[in-house]
């Protein structure tokens, strides 16, 4: 019998215990153990009923994702779980922590389910580009009905125990000791001679919908926006349709076929890669896990503008009191008004209660008094992007802040080391580059200064997690990692316009690729004047022989700064945020092509992808070589969570691997020939391409 799953008895109740840290994943050994212990329970003459319970922090959190894509050994999920469901004695699943995926599917094969109040249950397979493959799509609709099952399985969001009880997923919430409570529940079932309730046999919730295809067509339409580009949500709807319209065993066979197809596809590979990439990003080789982390009990944010307000909301959302400082009452009031408006919008969408809104607002203390910064454990500076001002602010922070406080800058373009040098304690200075809107976007680039201490780094990374963000460590370089790569793409996009494309064409290709929007709509949204100002500052240092497009400058010279002025690359009519192609811009571009002596030609969609995305991959290779990112997967996490790169394509570096680095290298070589040295393939790209390797194999040391 497996050591990971054991059988024992408590009076007349058999107890099956899973103990497979960290999350009791259903590995081959656990499946074997479950099967053996279910048989042991059946064959134990003294056991009248059984419970299934887990040690450690959680109930079974799903299949073992590391086994996916490999040859399956041992009993299949169905072989293990069918034995459980087929037992002649009632079995109760006793849930704590999270019963997810194959974990919940295991519980659904038990005859009854109980859980502690803090437990959560869900089928998150969709987030891995999969569908529940151990009967979840067939059993859950039988238990909760079709509409709820559709929502739960296509979003993958878990639900808390109380809601799960209301919906019928669990039968009892146990206050106090779970093991004792579950045993008592099992005894009660025996005493009351309750039937062996097999979810597979429940019909009342699905029968009335048999033959009704409309409900599924409507659902497919309703999820079109959130599921755009993803295969798994649609395969899930098909499976739930099968649950309603096919006999149980046929439905299971349909589900198995569905998961096998998804498992073999590139989307799931990419999404499974992202699952581990996100967790890998938290690991920093020279900052060990046991590095002391300062407790952030109170924070301060300097600057109540676009970013400062959003950052202050992040602290409040996490329950951390935060001071919000600005130089003038008017700015402060404006900032606080925007925060309140944001929370009110969330409340109106039903995602926040009035009481919670009030609680969060009360955690944010607006003030003009700089002295309060002396109370903060962690300060984030988000004032205007000017080096002189940042240095002045950090010198002031150095005077006011406690010696152990950490001082972070939200700068997006300035040198963190230079800012740190304005203080007497550069070891306590770090960059925390939030992305706009800061209360929404999940990425924080944690910018490691030359002198940032390990404790400072560990604290900033841990704080990112506390704030519900994904922190990725990057080095000090122009644009850090995300924007440095973005710059490559945007530069190429402008060249494409000169050669024959139009903004609406370029944007459509990238939207269809899966990004939330293309470079031109994105520029209009962010404000074209911001990068115009930066370009003007860099004009003197730009090499004369480097290709440079003046198109964006010309758009700004017309006073078109994007959405905020009602026009940019596109026009925005009547305050709408929908970009509308503008003949004026078409004309401007055509005149520019003529001025440059370029004969405009048809640019294909494939060329747009290659021209915009391959230079991003190339820049990623340079970033890796310079050590500005620790691993290719960190770059991918940055692009997925900071820029909305489609998860099902796994980030630009994974995408490069999937299309073959040799293809990227060959294309870059061609661009170099056509457009000059700045397109030269990075040495790392060349090395990997010539060796037939990938960024992933490089990271694995192969
Ligand atoms: N398989 C393998 N490893 C897993 C795993 C799984 N299902 N779930 C978590 N892990 C690993 C993580 O990679 C991490 O490893 P590391 O310490 O080496 O980085 C470790 O367990 C701890 O995980 P977290 O850092 O995520 O721990 P948290 O406490 O923050 O979260 C959790 C716990 C909520 C369970 C979260 O890990 C999670 O969401 N896990 C995935 C759940 C899931 O997707 N289940 C469905 C799997 S697919 C399936 O079941 C198919 C079936 O239908 C046939
Ligand atoms: P903003 O102009 O909206 O806000 C800046 C605020 O700082 C203003 O309210 C101003 O009154 C205040 N301020 C100026 N001097 C101050 C001082 N000495 N003390 C306290 N407050 C002071 O600017 P935004 O966009 O919020 O940018 C802030 C920082 O965040 C910049 O460093 C910027 O580069 C960075 N950033 C901006 C992003 C964006 O999309 N806007 C994205 C990521 C980073």
PDB file of N, CA, C and O and ligand atoms in Angstrom, residues 302-308 325-328 331-332 334 370 381-386 389-390 392-393 396 409-414 433-436 483 526, ligand 2:
ATOM      1  N   UNK A 302       3.597  58.446  -2.187  1.00  0.00           N
ATOM      2  CA  UNK A 302       3.823  59.860  -2.507  1.00  0.00           C
ATOM      3  C   UNK A 302       3.350  60.157  -3.916  1.00  0.00           C
ATOM      4  O   UNK A 302       3.847  59.538  -4.863  1.00  0.00           O
ATOM      5  N   UNK A 303       2.449  61.082  -4.046  1.00  0.00           N
ATOM      6  CA  UNK A 303       1.912  61.424  -5.360  1.00  0.00           C
ATOM      7  C   UNK A 303       0.551  60.773  -5.505  1.00  0.00           C
ATOM      8  O   UNK A 303       0.447  59.544  -5.524  1.00  0.00           O
ATOM      9  N   UNK A 304      -0.496  61.614  -5.563  1.00  0.00           N
ATOM     10  CA  UNK A 304      -1.865  61.064  -5.640  1.00  0.00           C
ATOM     11  C   UNK A 304      -2.375  61.118  -7.074  1.00  0.00           C
ATOM     12  O   UNK A 304      -3.558  61.308  -7.319  1.00  0.00           O
ATOM     13  N   UNK A 305      -1.476  60.935  -8.041  1.00  0.00           N
ATOM     14  CA  UNK A 305      -1.865  60.994  -9.453  1.00  0.00           C
ATOM     15  C   UNK A 305      -2.374  59.653  -9.960  1.00  0.00           C
ATOM     16  O   UNK A 305      -2.848  58.811  -9.184  1.00  0.00           O
ATOM     17  N   UNK A 306      -2.229  59.461 -11.268  1.00  0.00           N
ATOM     18  CA  UNK A 306      -2.738  58.252 -11.922  1.00  0.00           C
ATOM     19  C   UNK A 306      -2.242  57.001 -11.211  1.00  0.00           C
ATOM     20  O   UNK A 306      -3.021  56.104 -10.878  1.00  0.00           O
ATOM     21  N   UNK A 307      -0.939  56.912 -10.983  1.00  0.00           N
ATOM     22  CA  UNK A 307      -0.384  55.681 -10.420  1.00  0.00           C
ATOM     23  C   UNK A 307      -0.507  55.639  -8.900  1.00  0.00           C
ATOM     24  O   UNK A 307      -0.872  54.606  -8.332  1.00  0.00           O
ATOM     25  N   UNK A 308      -0.202  56.765  -8.241  1.00  0.00           N
ATOM     26  CA  UNK A 308      -0.223  56.791  -6.772  1.00  0.00           C
ATOM     27  C   UNK A 308      -1.576  56.350  -6.222  1.00  0.00           C
ATOM     28  O   UNK A 308      -1.646  55.566  -5.270  1.00  0.00           O
ATOM     29  N   UNK A 325       0.057  60.974  -0.024  1.00  0.00           N
ATOM     30  CA  UNK A 325       0.575  62.339   0.078  1.00  0.00           C
ATOM     31  C   UNK A 325       0.647  63.036  -1.267  1.00  0.00           C
ATOM     32  O   UNK A 325       0.998  62.413  -2.270  1.00  0.00           O
ATOM     33  N   UNK A 326       0.392  64.347  -1.238  1.00  0.00           N
ATOM     34  CA  UNK A 326       0.645  65.150  -2.434  1.00  0.00           C
ATOM     35  C   UNK A 326       1.056  66.539  -1.965  1.00  0.00           C
ATOM     36  O   UNK A 326       1.088  66.814  -0.765  1.00  0.00           O
ATOM     37  N   UNK A 327       1.367  67.403  -2.938  1.00  0.00           N
ATOM     38  CA  UNK A 327       1.892  68.720  -2.546  1.00  0.00           C
ATOM     39  C   UNK A 327       0.789  69.753  -2.364  1.00  0.00           C
ATOM     40  O   UNK A 327       0.985  70.749  -1.694  1.00  0.00           O
ATOM     41  N   UNK A 328      -0.361  69.522  -2.999  1.00  0.00           N
ATOM     42  CA  UNK A 328      -1.429  70.523  -2.897  1.00  0.00           C
ATOM     43  C   UNK A 328      -2.760  69.830  -2.632  1.00  0.00           C
ATOM     44  O   UNK A 328      -2.991  68.707  -3.087  1.00  0.00           O
ATOM     45  N   UNK A 331      -4.752  68.543  -5.683  1.00  0.00           N
ATOM     46  CA  UNK A 331      -4.308  67.261  -6.282  1.00  0.00           C
ATOM     47  C   UNK A 331      -4.781  66.086  -5.430  1.00  0.00           C
ATOM     48  O   UNK A 331      -5.214  65.050  -5.940  1.00  0.00           O
ATOM     49  N   UNK A 332      -4.658  66.302  -4.117  1.00  0.00           N
ATOM     50  CA  UNK A 332      -5.011  65.231  -3.184  1.00  0.00           C
ATOM     51  C   UNK A 332      -6.505  64.909  -3.286  1.00  0.00           C
ATOM     52  O   UNK A 332      -6.899  63.744  -3.400  1.00  0.00           O
ATOM     53  N   UNK A 334      -8.486  65.463  -5.762  1.00  0.00           N
ATOM     54  CA  UNK A 334      -8.755  64.860  -7.058  1.00  0.00           C
ATOM     55  C   UNK A 334      -8.425  63.353  -7.017  1.00  0.00           C
ATOM     56  O   UNK A 334      -9.191  62.508  -7.454  1.00  0.00           O
ATOM     57  N   UNK A 370       4.206  65.803   5.408  1.00  0.00           N
ATOM     58  CA  UNK A 370       5.272  64.841   5.070  1.00  0.00           C
ATOM     59  C   UNK A 370       5.760  64.018   6.258  1.00  0.00           C
ATOM     60  O   UNK A 370       6.284  62.921   6.091  1.00  0.00           O
ATOM     61  N   UNK A 381       7.142  55.867  -3.963  1.00  0.00           N
ATOM     62  CA  UNK A 381       7.137  57.210  -4.558  1.00  0.00           C
ATOM     63  C   UNK A 381       6.547  57.113  -5.957  1.00  0.00           C
ATOM     64  O   UNK A 381       6.972  56.280  -6.769  1.00  0.00           O
ATOM     65  N   UNK A 382       5.538  57.976  -6.233  1.00  0.00           N
ATOM     66  CA  UNK A 382       4.929  58.007  -7.574  1.00  0.00           C
ATOM     67  C   UNK A 382       4.683  59.457  -7.981  1.00  0.00           C
ATOM     68  O   UNK A 382       3.573  59.844  -8.330  1.00  0.00           O
ATOM     69  N   UNK A 383       5.745  60.271  -7.880  1.00  0.00           N
ATOM     70  CA  UNK A 383       5.628  61.683  -8.296  1.00  0.00           C
ATOM     71  C   UNK A 383       5.988  61.782  -9.777  1.00  0.00           C
ATOM     72  O   UNK A 383       6.264  60.770 -10.426  1.00  0.00           O
ATOM     73  N   UNK A 384       6.024  63.024 -10.306  1.00  0.00           N
ATOM     74  CA  UNK A 384       6.315  63.183 -11.735  1.00  0.00           C
ATOM     75  C   UNK A 384       7.637  62.506 -12.114  1.00  0.00           C
ATOM     76  O   UNK A 384       8.552  62.407 -11.303  1.00  0.00           O
ATOM     77  N   UNK A 385       7.726  62.116 -13.380  1.00  0.00           N
ATOM     78  CA  UNK A 385       8.901  61.388 -13.870  1.00  0.00           C
ATOM     79  C   UNK A 385      10.038  62.367 -14.211  1.00  0.00           C
ATOM     80  O   UNK A 385      10.314  62.639 -15.387  1.00  0.00           O
ATOM     81  N   UNK A 386      10.661  62.940 -13.185  1.00  0.00           N
ATOM     82  CA  UNK A 386      11.789  63.856 -13.422  1.00  0.00           C
ATOM     83  C   UNK A 386      12.885  63.502 -12.440  1.00  0.00           C
ATOM     84  O   UNK A 386      12.635  63.465 -11.220  1.00  0.00           O
ATOM     85  N   UNK A 389      13.486  65.899  -9.437  1.00  0.00           N
ATOM     86  CA  UNK A 389      12.430  65.813  -8.423  1.00  0.00           C
ATOM     87  C   UNK A 389      12.541  64.515  -7.626  1.00  0.00           C
ATOM     88  O   UNK A 389      12.429  64.493  -6.403  1.00  0.00           O
ATOM     89  N   UNK A 390      12.811  63.425  -8.317  1.00  0.00           N
ATOM     90  CA  UNK A 390      12.897  62.122  -7.629  1.00  0.00           C
ATOM     91  C   UNK A 390      14.042  62.160  -6.608  1.00  0.00           C
ATOM     92  O   UNK A 390      13.899  61.662  -5.488  1.00  0.00           O
ATOM     93  N   UNK A 392      15.315  64.755  -5.123  1.00  0.00           N
ATOM     94  CA  UNK A 392      14.907  65.640  -4.027  1.00  0.00           C
ATOM     95  C   UNK A 392      13.976  64.874  -3.067  1.00  0.00           C
ATOM     96  O   UNK A 392      14.158  64.921  -1.852  1.00  0.00           O
ATOM     97  N   UNK A 393      13.026  64.157  -3.640  1.00  0.00           N
ATOM     98  CA  UNK A 393      12.060  63.420  -2.820  1.00  0.00           C
ATOM     99  C   UNK A 393      12.767  62.324  -2.007  1.00  0.00           C
ATOM    100  O   UNK A 393      12.507  62.147  -0.814  1.00  0.00           O
ATOM    101  N   UNK A 396      14.660  63.654   0.876  1.00  0.00           N
ATOM    102  CA  UNK A 396      13.717  64.002   1.945  1.00  0.00           C
ATOM    103  C   UNK A 396      13.257  62.735   2.683  1.00  0.00           C
ATOM    104  O   UNK A 396      13.215  62.695   3.913  1.00  0.00           O
ATOM    105  N   UNK A 409      10.625  53.264  -5.582  1.00  0.00           N
ATOM    106  CA  UNK A 409      10.213  54.220  -6.608  1.00  0.00           C
ATOM    107  C   UNK A 409       9.408  53.506  -7.681  1.00  0.00           C
ATOM    108  O   UNK A 409       9.724  52.377  -8.052  1.00  0.00           O
ATOM    109  N   UNK A 410       8.403  54.205  -8.174  1.00  0.00           N
ATOM    110  CA  UNK A 410       7.557  53.631  -9.241  1.00  0.00           C
ATOM    111  C   UNK A 410       8.029  54.128 -10.615  1.00  0.00           C
ATOM    112  O   UNK A 410       7.309  54.012 -11.600  1.00  0.00           O
ATOM    113  N   UNK A 411       9.234  54.662 -10.666  1.00  0.00           N
ATOM    114  CA  UNK A 411       9.705  55.206 -11.952  1.00  0.00           C
ATOM    115  C   UNK A 411       9.572  54.179 -13.069  1.00  0.00           C
ATOM    116  O   UNK A 411       9.758  52.983 -12.852  1.00  0.00           O
ATOM    117  N   UNK A 412       9.257  54.678 -14.278  1.00  0.00           N
ATOM    118  CA  UNK A 412       9.160  53.741 -15.400  1.00  0.00           C
ATOM    119  C   UNK A 412      10.360  53.851 -16.323  1.00  0.00           C
ATOM    120  O   UNK A 412      10.590  52.959 -17.135  1.00  0.00           O
ATOM    121  N   UNK A 413      11.123  54.946 -16.215  1.00  0.00           N
ATOM    122  CA  UNK A 413      12.236  55.109 -17.162  1.00  0.00           C
ATOM    123  C   UNK A 413      13.549  55.533 -16.500  1.00  0.00           C
ATOM    124  O   UNK A 413      14.589  55.486 -17.143  1.00  0.00           O
ATOM    125  N   UNK A 414      13.502  55.963 -15.236  1.00  0.00           N
ATOM    126  CA  UNK A 414      14.723  56.555 -14.661  1.00  0.00           C
ATOM    127  C   UNK A 414      15.590  55.500 -13.963  1.00  0.00           C
ATOM    128  O   UNK A 414      15.108  54.422 -13.607  1.00  0.00           O
ATOM    129  N   UNK A 433       7.786  48.802 -10.017  1.00  0.00           N
ATOM    130  CA  UNK A 433       7.170  49.372 -11.218  1.00  0.00           C
ATOM    131  C   UNK A 433       5.815  48.733 -11.431  1.00  0.00           C
ATOM    132  O   UNK A 433       5.713  47.632 -11.974  1.00  0.00           O
ATOM    133  N   UNK A 434       4.784  49.451 -10.963  1.00  0.00           N
ATOM    134  CA  UNK A 434       3.402  48.981 -11.159  1.00  0.00           C
ATOM    135  C   UNK A 434       2.979  49.339 -12.580  1.00  0.00           C
ATOM    136  O   UNK A 434       3.530  50.243 -13.193  1.00  0.00           O
ATOM    137  N   UNK A 435       1.963  48.642 -13.075  1.00  0.00           N
ATOM    138  CA  UNK A 435       1.466  48.906 -14.424  1.00  0.00           C
ATOM    139  C   UNK A 435       0.076  49.530 -14.352  1.00  0.00           C
ATOM    140  O   UNK A 435      -0.687  49.260 -13.425  1.00  0.00           O
ATOM    141  N   UNK A 436      -0.205  50.363 -15.299  1.00  0.00           N
ATOM    142  CA  UNK A 436      -1.443  51.131 -15.278  1.00  0.00           C
ATOM    143  C   UNK A 436      -2.608  50.334 -15.891  1.00  0.00           C
ATOM    144  O   UNK A 436      -2.426  49.710 -16.932  1.00  0.00           O
ATOM    145  N   UNK A 483       8.864  47.371 -20.866  1.00  0.00           N
ATOM    146  CA  UNK A 483       8.826  48.506 -21.788  1.00  0.00           C
ATOM    147  C   UNK A 483       9.976  48.481 -22.787  1.00  0.00           C
ATOM    148  O   UNK A 483       9.867  49.011 -23.886  1.00  0.00           O
ATOM    149  N   UNK A 526      -2.719  55.459 -23.681  1.00  0.00           N
ATOM    150  CA  UNK A 526      -1.733  55.898 -22.690  1.00  0.00           C
ATOM    151  C   UNK A 526      -1.448  57.398 -22.810  1.00  0.00           C
ATOM    152  O   UNK A 526      -1.038  58.039 -21.845  1.00  0.00           O
TER     153      UNK A 526
HETATM  154  P1  LIG B   2       0.766  61.962 -12.439  1.00  0.00           P
HETATM  155  O1  LIG B   2       1.210  63.199 -13.090  1.00  0.00           O
HETATM  156  O2  LIG B   2      -0.599  61.442 -12.718  1.00  0.00           O
HETATM  157  O3  LIG B   2       0.866  62.128 -10.845  1.00  0.00           O
HETATM  158  C1  LIG B   2       1.980  62.619 -10.172  1.00  0.00           C
HETATM  159  C2  LIG B   2       1.505  63.213  -8.851  1.00  0.00           C
HETATM  160  O4  LIG B   2       2.651  63.484  -8.064  1.00  0.00           O
HETATM  161  C3  LIG B   2       0.735  64.514  -9.003  1.00  0.00           C
HETATM  162  O5  LIG B   2      -0.487  64.434  -8.313  1.00  0.00           O
HETATM  163  C4  LIG B   2       1.646  65.546  -8.358  1.00  0.00           C
HETATM  164  O6  LIG B   2       0.948  66.614  -7.741  1.00  0.00           O
HETATM  165  C5  LIG B   2       2.386  64.702  -7.356  1.00  0.00           C
HETATM  166  N1  LIG B   2       3.658  65.254  -6.897  1.00  0.00           N
HETATM  167  C6  LIG B   2       4.571  65.956  -7.610  1.00  0.00           C
HETATM  168  N2  LIG B   2       5.610  66.273  -6.817  1.00  0.00           N
HETATM  169  C7  LIG B   2       5.354  65.756  -5.599  1.00  0.00           C
HETATM  170  C8  LIG B   2       6.066  65.730  -4.359  1.00  0.00           C
HETATM  171  N3  LIG B   2       7.220  66.329  -4.244  1.00  0.00           N
HETATM  172  N4  LIG B   2       5.497  65.105  -3.326  1.00  0.00           N
HETATM  173  C9  LIG B   2       4.292  64.515  -3.427  1.00  0.00           C
HETATM  174  N5  LIG B   2       3.591  64.490  -4.577  1.00  0.00           N
HETATM  175  C10 LIG B   2       4.114  65.123  -5.642  1.00  0.00           C
HETATM  176  O7  LIG B   2       1.875  60.882 -12.757  1.00  0.00           O
HETATM  177  P2  LIG B   2       1.716  59.296 -12.899  1.00  0.00           P
HETATM  178  O8  LIG B   2       1.317  58.976 -14.259  1.00  0.00           O
HETATM  179  O9  LIG B   2       0.936  58.803 -11.753  1.00  0.00           O
HETATM  180  O10 LIG B   2       3.227  58.832 -12.739  1.00  0.00           O
HETATM  181  C11 LIG B   2       3.866  58.748 -11.486  1.00  0.00           C
HETATM  182  C12 LIG B   2       5.093  57.891 -11.619  1.00  0.00           C
HETATM  183  O11 LIG B   2       4.700  56.590 -12.047  1.00  0.00           O
HETATM  184  C13 LIG B   2       6.113  58.366 -12.649  1.00  0.00           C
HETATM  185  O12 LIG B   2       7.383  58.072 -12.168  1.00  0.00           O
HETATM  186  C14 LIG B   2       5.782  57.550 -13.884  1.00  0.00           C
HETATM  187  O13 LIG B   2       6.870  57.390 -14.731  1.00  0.00           O
HETATM  188  C15 LIG B   2       5.410  56.224 -13.246  1.00  0.00           C
HETATM  189  N6  LIG B   2       4.562  55.353 -14.032  1.00  0.00           N
HETATM  190  C16 LIG B   2       3.494  55.851 -14.726  1.00  0.00           C
HETATM  191  C17 LIG B   2       2.700  55.003 -15.468  1.00  0.00           C
HETATM  192  C18 LIG B   2       1.513  55.522 -16.190  1.00  0.00           C
HETATM  193  O14 LIG B   2       0.964  54.793 -17.025  1.00  0.00           O
HETATM  194  N7  LIG B   2       1.052  56.727 -15.914  1.00  0.00           N
HETATM  195  C19 LIG B   2       2.977  53.543 -15.538  1.00  0.00           C
HETATM  196  C20 LIG B   2       4.067  53.113 -14.701  1.00  0.00           C
HETATM  197  C21 LIG B   2       4.840  54.006 -14.013  1.00  0.00           C
END
